[in-house]
Coordinates of C-alpha atoms in Angstrom, one line a residue:
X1 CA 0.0 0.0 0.0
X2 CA 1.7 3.0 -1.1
X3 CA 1.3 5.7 2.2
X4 CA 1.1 8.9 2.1
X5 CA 4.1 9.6 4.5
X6 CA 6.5 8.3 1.9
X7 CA 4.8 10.1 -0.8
X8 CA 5.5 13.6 1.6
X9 CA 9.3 11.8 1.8
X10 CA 9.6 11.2 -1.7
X11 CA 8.0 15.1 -2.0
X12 CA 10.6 16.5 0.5
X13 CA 13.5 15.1 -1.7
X14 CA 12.4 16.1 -5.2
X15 CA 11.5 20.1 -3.4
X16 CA 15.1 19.8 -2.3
X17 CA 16.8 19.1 -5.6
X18 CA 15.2 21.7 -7.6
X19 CA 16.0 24.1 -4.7
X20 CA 19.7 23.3 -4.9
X21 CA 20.3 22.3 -8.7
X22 CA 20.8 24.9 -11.5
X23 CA 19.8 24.7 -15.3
X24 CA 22.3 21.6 -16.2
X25 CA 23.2 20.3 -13.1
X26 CA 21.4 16.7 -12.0
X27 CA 21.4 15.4 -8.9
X28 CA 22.2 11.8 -7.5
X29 CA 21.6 9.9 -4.4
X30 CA 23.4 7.3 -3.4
X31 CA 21.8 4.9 -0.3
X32 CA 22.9 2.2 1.9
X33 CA 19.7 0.6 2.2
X34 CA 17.2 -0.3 -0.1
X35 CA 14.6 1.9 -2.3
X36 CA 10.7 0.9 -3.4
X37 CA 10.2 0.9 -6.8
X38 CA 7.5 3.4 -6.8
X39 CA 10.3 6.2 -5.1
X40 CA 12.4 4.8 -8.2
X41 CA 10.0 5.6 -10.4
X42 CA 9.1 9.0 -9.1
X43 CA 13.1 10.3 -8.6
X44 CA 13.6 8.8 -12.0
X45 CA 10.5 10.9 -13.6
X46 CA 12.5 13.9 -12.2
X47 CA 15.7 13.1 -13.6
X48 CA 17.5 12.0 -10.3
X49 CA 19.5 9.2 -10.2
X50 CA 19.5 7.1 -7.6
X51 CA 22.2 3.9 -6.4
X52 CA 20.9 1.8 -3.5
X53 CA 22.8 -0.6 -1.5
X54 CA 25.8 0.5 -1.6
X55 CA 28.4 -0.6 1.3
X56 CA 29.7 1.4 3.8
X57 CA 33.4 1.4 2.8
X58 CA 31.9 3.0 -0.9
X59 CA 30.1 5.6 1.2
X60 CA 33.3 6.3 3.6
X61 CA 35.4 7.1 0.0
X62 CA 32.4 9.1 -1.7
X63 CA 32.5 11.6 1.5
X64 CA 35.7 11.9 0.7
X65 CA 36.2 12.2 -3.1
X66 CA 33.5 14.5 -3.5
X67 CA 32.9 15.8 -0.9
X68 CA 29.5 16.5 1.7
X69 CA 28.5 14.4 4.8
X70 CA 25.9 11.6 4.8
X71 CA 22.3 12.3 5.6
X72 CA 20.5 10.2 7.6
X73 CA 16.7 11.8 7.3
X74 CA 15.2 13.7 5.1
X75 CA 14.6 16.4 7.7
X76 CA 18.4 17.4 7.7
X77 CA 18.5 17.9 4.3
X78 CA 20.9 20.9 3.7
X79 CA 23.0 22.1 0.5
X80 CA 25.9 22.2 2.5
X81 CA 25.9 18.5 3.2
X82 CA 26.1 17.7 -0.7
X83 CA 29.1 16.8 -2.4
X84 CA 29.9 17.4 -6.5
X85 CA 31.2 15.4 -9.3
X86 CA 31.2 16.3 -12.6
X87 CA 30.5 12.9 -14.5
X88 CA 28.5 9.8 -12.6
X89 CA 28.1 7.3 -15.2
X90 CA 27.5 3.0 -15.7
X91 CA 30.7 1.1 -17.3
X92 CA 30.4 -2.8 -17.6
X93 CA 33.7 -4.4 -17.7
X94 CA 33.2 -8.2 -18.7
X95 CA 30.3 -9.5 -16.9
X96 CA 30.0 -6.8 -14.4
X97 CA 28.8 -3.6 -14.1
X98 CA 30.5 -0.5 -12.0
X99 CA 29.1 3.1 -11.5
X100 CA 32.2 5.7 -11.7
X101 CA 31.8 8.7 -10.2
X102 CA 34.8 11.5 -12.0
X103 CA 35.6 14.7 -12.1
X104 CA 35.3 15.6 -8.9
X105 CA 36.6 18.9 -7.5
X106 CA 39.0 18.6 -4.5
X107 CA 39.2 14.6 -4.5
X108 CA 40.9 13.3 -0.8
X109 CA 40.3 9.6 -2.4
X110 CA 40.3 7.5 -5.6
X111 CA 39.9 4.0 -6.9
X112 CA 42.7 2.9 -9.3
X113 CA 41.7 0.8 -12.6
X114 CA 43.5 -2.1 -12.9
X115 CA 43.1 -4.3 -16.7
X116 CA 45.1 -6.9 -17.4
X117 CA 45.2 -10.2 -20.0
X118 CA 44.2 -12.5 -17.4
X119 CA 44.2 -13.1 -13.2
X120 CA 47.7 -13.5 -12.6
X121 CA 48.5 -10.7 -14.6
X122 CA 46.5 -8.1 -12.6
X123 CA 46.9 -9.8 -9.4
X124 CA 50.9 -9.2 -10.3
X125 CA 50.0 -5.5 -11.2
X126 CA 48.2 -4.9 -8.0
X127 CA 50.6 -6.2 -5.7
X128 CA 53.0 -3.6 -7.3
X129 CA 50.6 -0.9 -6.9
X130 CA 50.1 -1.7 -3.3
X131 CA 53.7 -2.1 -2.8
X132 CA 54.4 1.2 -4.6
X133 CA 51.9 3.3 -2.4
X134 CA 52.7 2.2 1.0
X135 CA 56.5 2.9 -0.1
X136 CA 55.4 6.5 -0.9
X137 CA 53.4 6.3 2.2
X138 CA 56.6 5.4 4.7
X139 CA 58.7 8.2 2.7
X140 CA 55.7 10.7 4.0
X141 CA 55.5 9.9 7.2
X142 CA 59.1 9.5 7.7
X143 CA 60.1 12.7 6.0
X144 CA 63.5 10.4 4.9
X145 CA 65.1 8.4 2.6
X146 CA 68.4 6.0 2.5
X147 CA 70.0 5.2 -0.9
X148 CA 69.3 2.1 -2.1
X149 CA 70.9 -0.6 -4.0
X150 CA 72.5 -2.1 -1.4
X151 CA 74.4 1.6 -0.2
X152 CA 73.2 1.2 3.3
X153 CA 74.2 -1.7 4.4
X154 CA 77.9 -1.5 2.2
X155 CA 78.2 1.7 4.5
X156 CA 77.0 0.1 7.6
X157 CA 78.9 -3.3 7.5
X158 CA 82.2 -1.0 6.4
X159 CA 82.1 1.2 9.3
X160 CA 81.5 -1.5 11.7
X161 CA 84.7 -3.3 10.5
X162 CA 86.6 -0.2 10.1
X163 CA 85.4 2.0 13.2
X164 CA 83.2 -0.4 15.7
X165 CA 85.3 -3.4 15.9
X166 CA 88.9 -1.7 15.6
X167 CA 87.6 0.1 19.2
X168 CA 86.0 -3.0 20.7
X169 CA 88.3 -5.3 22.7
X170 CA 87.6 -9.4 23.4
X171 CA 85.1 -11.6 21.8
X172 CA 82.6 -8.9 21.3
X173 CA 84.8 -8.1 18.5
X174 CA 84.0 -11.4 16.9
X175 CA 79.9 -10.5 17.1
X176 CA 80.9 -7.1 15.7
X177 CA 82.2 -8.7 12.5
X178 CA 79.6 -11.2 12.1
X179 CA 76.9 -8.5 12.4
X180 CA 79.2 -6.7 9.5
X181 CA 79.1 -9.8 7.2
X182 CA 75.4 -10.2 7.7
X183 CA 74.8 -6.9 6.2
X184 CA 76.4 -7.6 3.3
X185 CA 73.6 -10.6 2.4
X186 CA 71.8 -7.8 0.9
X187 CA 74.5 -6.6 -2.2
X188 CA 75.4 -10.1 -2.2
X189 CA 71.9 -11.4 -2.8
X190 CA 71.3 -8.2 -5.0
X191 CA 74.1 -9.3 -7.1
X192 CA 73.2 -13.2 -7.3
X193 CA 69.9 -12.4 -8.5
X194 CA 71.2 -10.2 -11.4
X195 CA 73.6 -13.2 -12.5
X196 CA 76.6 -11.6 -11.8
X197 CA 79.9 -12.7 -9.2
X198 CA 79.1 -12.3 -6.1
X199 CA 82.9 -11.7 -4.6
X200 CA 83.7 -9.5 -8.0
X201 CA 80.4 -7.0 -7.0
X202 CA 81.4 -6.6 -3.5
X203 CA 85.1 -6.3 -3.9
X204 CA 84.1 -3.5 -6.8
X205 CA 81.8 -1.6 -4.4
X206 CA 83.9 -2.1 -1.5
X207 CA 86.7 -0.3 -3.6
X208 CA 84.4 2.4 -4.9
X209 CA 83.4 3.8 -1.6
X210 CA 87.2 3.9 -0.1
X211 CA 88.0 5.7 -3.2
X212 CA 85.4 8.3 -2.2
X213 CA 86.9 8.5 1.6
X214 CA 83.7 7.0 2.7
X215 CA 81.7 10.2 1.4
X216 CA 79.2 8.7 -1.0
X217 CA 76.9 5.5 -0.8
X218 CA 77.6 3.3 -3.7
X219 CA 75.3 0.6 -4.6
X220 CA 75.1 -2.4 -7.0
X221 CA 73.8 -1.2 -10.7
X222 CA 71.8 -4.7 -11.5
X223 CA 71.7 -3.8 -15.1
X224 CA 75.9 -4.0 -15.3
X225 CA 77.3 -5.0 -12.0
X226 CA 78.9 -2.2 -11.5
X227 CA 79.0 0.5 -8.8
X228 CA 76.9 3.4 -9.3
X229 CA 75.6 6.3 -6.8
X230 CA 72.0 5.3 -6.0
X231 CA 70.9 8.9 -5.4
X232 CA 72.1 10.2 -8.8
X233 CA 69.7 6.9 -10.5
X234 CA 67.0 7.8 -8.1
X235 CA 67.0 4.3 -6.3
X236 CA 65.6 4.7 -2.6
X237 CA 64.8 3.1 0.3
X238 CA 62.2 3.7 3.1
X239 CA 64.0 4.5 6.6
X240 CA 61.7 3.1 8.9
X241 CA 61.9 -0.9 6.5
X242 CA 65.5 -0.1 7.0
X243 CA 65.3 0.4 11.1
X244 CA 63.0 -2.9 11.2
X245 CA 65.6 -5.0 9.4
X246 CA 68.1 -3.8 12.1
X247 CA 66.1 -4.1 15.4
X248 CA 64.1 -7.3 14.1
X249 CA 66.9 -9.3 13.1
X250 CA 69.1 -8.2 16.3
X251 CA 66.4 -9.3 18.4
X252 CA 65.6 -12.5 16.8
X253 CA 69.3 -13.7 16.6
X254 CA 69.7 -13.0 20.4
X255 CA 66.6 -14.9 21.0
X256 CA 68.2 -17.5 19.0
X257 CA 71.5 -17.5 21.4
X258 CA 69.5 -17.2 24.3
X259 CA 67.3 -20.5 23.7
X260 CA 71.0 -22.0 22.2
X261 CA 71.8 -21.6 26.1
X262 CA 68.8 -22.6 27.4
X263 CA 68.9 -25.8 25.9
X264 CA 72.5 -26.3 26.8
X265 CA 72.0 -25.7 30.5
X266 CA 69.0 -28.1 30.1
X267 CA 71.1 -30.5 29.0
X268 CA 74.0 -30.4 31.7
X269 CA 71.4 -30.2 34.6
X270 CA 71.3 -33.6 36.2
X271 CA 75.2 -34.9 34.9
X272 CA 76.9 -36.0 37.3
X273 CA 80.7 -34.3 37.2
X274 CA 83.6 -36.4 36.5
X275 CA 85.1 -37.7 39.4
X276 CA 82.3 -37.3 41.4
X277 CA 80.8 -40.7 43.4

């Protein structure tokens, strides 16, 4: 039974768009929930467009890209709530269909097209896109970069072996140089992956930074082998992925020592000593 209180809704909306819409403009309403066909019929009639059902994470990005709040009655109806794009339109792409909203004016989010041949293609693709933006994101945040290719941890292991372990006395020393040679698994990896000789690409790089007095970072070129300065090729890497290596991997390997002489106590507890009756 069609009421008459969702005739006076239906009324209040359609009063409200020609009250807010010039000569060109059209007007669209996008709901969570679901919409009678009779109010489809009536919004249609008036040339307003209307999207029901959407989900909550759509709506959260549309307040965003274009703008407005949402509206949860039709008594708070107000023009400054309302958001603008200039094109709303209905693509199908392969068995689906997908409502883009462009050309909106001061746009605080997006949704990225991704086409590709087939699955693995595009799953490939957006892996790299996700990967890209969060890399961007650290930069932002951190307000930092470290060369890359490598630089880093040349500089890092070199300066232990050089600085660190020439000042450190006893078997610390010994931890001090392994820490250095772990570094290097980076270049060295870097450099096995590109097909070229491991020992040659370290040696090389090793040589090109004492030949700048320890001034610039020099990193692994994959393309040649050969060193290059990764700030002059624009290769960078995010500070805070560079700080997580370091802490994570010094934590896990003393956890690793640490159950190493757990389980070596554990062992020994209950021997009798030699000599002993």
């Amino acid at each position: 039974v069609w009421s008459e209180w969702l005739d006076e809704r239906c009324r209040q909306v359609v009063d409200f768009k020609r009250s807010v819409c010039k000569e060109g403009e059209s007007f669209v309403m996008i709901n969570q929930k679901g919409i009678d066909p009779l109010s489809l019929d009536i919004f249609a009639k008036e040339g307003i467009l209307c999207l029901r059902r959407a989900k909550r994470r759509n709506m959260e990005r549309l307040t965003l890209a274009c703008g407005g709040s949402p509206i949860h009655s039709v008594e708070d109806l107000d023009a400054s709530q309302l958001g603008y794009c200039g094109k709303v339109s209905e693509v199908s792409l392969g068995d689906d269909k997908f409502t883009f909203v462009e050309e909106c004016k001061h746009p605080k989010s997006c949704t990225l097209l991704l086409q590709g041949p087939n699955v693995h293609t595009i799953d490939q693709i957006k892996d790299a896109v996700r990967d890209g933006l969060r890399a961007v994101k650290n930069a932002v945040e951190d307000r930092a970069l470290v060369p890359g290719a490598g630089a880093f941890e040349l500089a890092a292991a070199m300066n232990l072996r050089e600085n660190v372990a020439k000042v450190t006395k006893g078997r610390p020393k010994l931890g001090v140089e392994a820490y250095a040679e772990a570094l290097l698994v980076i270049p060295k990896t870097l450099a096995e992956n590109s097909g070229f000789d491991v020992q040659d690409c370290i040696l090389n790089l090793t040589d090109a930074r004492e030949d700048s007095g320890g001034s610039l970072a020099v990193g692994l070129d994959c393309t040649t082998g050969d060193p290059m300065i990764p700030a002059d090729e624009g290769v960078w890497d995010n500070v805070r992925v560079k700080r997580q290596c370091l802490h994570l991997s010094t934590v896990l390997a003393s956890q690793l020592l640490l159950v190493d002489e757990v389980m070596r106590a554990g062992k020994q507890m209950g021997r009798v000593p030699e000599g002993a009756e």
